[in-house]
mmCIF file of C-alpha atoms in Angstrom:
data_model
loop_
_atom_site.group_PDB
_atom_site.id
_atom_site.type_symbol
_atom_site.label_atom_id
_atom_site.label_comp_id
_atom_site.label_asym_id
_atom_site.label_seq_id
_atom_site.Cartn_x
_atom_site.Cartn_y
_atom_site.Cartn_z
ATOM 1 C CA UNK A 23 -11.173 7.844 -6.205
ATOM 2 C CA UNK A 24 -10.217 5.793 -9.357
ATOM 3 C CA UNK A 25 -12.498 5.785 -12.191
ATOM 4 C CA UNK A 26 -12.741 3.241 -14.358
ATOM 5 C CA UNK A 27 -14.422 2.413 -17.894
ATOM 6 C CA UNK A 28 -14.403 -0.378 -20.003
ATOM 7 C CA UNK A 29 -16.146 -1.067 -23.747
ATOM 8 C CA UNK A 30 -17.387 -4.276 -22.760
ATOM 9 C CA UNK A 31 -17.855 -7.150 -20.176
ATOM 10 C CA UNK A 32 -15.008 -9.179 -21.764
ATOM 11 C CA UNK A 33 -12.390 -6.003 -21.826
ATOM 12 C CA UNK A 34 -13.359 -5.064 -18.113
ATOM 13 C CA UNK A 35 -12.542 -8.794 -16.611
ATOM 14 C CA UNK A 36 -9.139 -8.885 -19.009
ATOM 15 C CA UNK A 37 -7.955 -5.028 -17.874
ATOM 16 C CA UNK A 38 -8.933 -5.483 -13.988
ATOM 17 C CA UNK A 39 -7.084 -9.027 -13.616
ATOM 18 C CA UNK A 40 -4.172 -6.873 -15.188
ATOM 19 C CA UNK A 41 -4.806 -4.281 -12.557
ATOM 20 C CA UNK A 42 -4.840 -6.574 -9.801
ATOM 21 C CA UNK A 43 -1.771 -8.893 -10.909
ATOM 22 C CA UNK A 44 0.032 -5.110 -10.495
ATOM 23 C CA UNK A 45 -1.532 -4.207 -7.253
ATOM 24 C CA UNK A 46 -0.124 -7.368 -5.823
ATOM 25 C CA UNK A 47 3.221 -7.171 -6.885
ATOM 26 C CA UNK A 48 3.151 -3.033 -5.264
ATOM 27 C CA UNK A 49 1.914 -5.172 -2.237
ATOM 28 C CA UNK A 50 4.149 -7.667 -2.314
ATOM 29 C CA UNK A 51 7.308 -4.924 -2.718
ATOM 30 C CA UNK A 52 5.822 -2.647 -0.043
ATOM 31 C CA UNK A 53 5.307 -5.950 2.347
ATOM 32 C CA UNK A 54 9.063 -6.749 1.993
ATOM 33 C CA UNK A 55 9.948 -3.168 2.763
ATOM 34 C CA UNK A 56 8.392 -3.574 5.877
ATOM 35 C CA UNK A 57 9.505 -6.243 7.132
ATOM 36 C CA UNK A 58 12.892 -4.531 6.529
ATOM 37 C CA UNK A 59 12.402 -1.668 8.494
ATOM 38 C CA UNK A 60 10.939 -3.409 11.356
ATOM 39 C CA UNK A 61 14.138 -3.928 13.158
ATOM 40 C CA UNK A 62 14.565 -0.290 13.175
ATOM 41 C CA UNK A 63 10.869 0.349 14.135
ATOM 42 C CA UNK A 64 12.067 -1.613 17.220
ATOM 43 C CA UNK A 65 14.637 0.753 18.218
ATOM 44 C CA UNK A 66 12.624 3.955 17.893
ATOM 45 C CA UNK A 67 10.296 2.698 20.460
ATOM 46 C CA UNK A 68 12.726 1.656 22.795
ATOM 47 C CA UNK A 69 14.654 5.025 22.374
ATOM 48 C CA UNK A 70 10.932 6.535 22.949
ATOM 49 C CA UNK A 71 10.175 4.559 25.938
ATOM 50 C CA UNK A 72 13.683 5.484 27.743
ATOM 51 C CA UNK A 73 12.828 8.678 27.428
ATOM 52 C CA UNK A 74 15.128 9.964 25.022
ATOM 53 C CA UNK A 75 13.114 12.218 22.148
ATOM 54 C CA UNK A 76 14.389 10.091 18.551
ATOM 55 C CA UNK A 77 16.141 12.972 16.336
ATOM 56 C CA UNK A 78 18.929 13.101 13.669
ATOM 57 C CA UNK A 79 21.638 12.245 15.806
ATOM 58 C CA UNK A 80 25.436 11.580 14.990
ATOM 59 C CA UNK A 81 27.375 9.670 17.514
ATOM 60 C CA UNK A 82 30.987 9.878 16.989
ATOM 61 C CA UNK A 83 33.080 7.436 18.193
ATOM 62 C CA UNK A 84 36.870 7.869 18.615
ATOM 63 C CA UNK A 85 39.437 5.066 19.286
ATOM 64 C CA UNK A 86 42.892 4.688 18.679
ATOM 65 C CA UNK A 87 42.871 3.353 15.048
ATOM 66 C CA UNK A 88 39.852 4.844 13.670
ATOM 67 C CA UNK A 89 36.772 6.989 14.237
ATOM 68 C CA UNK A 90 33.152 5.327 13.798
ATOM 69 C CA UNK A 91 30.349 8.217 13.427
ATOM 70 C CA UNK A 92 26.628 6.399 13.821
ATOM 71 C CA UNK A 93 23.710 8.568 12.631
ATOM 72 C CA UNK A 94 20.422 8.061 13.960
ATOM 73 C CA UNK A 95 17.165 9.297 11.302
ATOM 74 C CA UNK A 96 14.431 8.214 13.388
ATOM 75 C CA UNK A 97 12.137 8.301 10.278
ATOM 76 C CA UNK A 98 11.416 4.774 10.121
ATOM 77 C CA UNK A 99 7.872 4.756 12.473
ATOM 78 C CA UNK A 100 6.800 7.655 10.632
ATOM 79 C CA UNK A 101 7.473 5.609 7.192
ATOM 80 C CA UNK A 102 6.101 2.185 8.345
ATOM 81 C CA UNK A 103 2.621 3.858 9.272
ATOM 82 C CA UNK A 104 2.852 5.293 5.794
ATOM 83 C CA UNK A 105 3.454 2.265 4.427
ATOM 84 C CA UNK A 106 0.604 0.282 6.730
ATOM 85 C CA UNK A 107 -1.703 3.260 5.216
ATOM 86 C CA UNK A 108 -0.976 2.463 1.873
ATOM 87 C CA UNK A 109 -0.921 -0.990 2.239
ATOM 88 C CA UNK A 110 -4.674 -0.793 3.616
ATOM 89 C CA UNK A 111 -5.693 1.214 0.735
ATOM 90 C CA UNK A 112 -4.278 -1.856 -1.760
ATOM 91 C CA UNK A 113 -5.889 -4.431 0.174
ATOM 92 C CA UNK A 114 -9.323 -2.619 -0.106
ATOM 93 C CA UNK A 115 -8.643 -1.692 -4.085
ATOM 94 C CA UNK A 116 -7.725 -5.762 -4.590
ATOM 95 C CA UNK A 117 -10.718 -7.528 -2.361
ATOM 96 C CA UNK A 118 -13.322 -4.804 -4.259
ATOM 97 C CA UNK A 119 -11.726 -5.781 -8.077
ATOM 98 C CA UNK A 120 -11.999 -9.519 -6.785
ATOM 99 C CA UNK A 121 -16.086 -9.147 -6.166
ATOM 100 C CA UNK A 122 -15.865 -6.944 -9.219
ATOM 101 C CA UNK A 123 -14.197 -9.757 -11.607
ATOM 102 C CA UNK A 124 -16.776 -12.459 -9.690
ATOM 103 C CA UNK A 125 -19.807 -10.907 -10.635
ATOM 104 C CA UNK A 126 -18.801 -9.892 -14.264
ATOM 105 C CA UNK A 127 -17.688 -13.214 -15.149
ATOM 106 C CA UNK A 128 -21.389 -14.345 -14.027
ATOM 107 C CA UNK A 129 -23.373 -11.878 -16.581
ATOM 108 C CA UNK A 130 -24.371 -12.933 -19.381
ATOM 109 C CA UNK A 131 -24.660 -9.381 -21.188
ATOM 110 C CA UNK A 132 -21.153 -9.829 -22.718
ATOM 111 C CA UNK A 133 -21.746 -6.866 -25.047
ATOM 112 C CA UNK A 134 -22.688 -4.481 -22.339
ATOM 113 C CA UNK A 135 -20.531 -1.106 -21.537
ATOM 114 C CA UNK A 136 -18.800 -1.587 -17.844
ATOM 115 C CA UNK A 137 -17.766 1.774 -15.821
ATOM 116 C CA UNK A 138 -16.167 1.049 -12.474
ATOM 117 C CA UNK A 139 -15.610 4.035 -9.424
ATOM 118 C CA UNK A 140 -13.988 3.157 -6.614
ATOM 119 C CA UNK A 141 -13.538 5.641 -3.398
ATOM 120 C CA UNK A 142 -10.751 3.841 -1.454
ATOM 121 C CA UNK A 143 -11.249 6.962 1.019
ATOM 122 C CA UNK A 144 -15.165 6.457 2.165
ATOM 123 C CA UNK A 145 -15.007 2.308 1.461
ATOM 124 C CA UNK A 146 -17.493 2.815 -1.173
ATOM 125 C CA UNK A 147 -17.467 0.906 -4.694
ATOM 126 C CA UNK A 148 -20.209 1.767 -7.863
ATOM 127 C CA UNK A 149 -20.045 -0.877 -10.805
ATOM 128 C CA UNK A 150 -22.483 0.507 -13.645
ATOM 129 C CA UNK A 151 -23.529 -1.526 -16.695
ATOM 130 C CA UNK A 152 -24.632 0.387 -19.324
ATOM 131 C CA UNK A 153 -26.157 -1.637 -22.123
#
């Protein structure tokens, strides 16, 4: 749950725009990490659907100039579901700050104390303005 209060209607809009300028750039980083782990997403299934169980593996391969040793951490499903979770979570912060900002910048009771709670776990949001 984050908790949030502000001292008045003007401070609120300023601090959450902040907030939500930083949420998007997490977003934005945790988007491109995705997309770069995909690949390897890819392979874990296939391994999975050939019927071999994905574990650290090291494949060693021997030739007559060199040795090439290929290790296999099949982590990366495990971290892009993670990362889907999380990226859910930011998604539902940022759209309830958006309706947040909207209807503060339509009151007129500028002087007016703002406290914000919102449970990213049960979907619920509580704006209270105290006067």
């Amino acid at each position: 749950m984050i908790t949030l209060y502000f001292t008045n209607i003007e401070v609120a809009i300023e601090k959450l725009t902040s907030i939500r300028d930083r949420l998007l750039t997490v977003r934005n980083s945790y988007e491109a990490l995705e997309n770069n782990i995909k690949g390897n997403v890819d392979i874990e299934n296939r391994m999975v659907r050939m019927g071999i169980i994905p574990r650290h593996r090291a494949i060693n391969i021997q030739s007559a100039t060199f040795n090439i040793s290929i290790h296999l951490a099949p982590h990366y499903s495990w971290l892009f579901n993670k990362l889907n979770e999380n990226l859910a979570f930011i998604n539902f912060i940022i759209n309830e700050i958006d309706k947040v900002i909207s209807y503060l910048q339509s009151i007129n009771a500028r002087g007016a104390s703002v406290a914000l709670f919102i449970d990213y776990v049960n979907k619920r949001t509580k704006l209270v303005i105290m006067p």
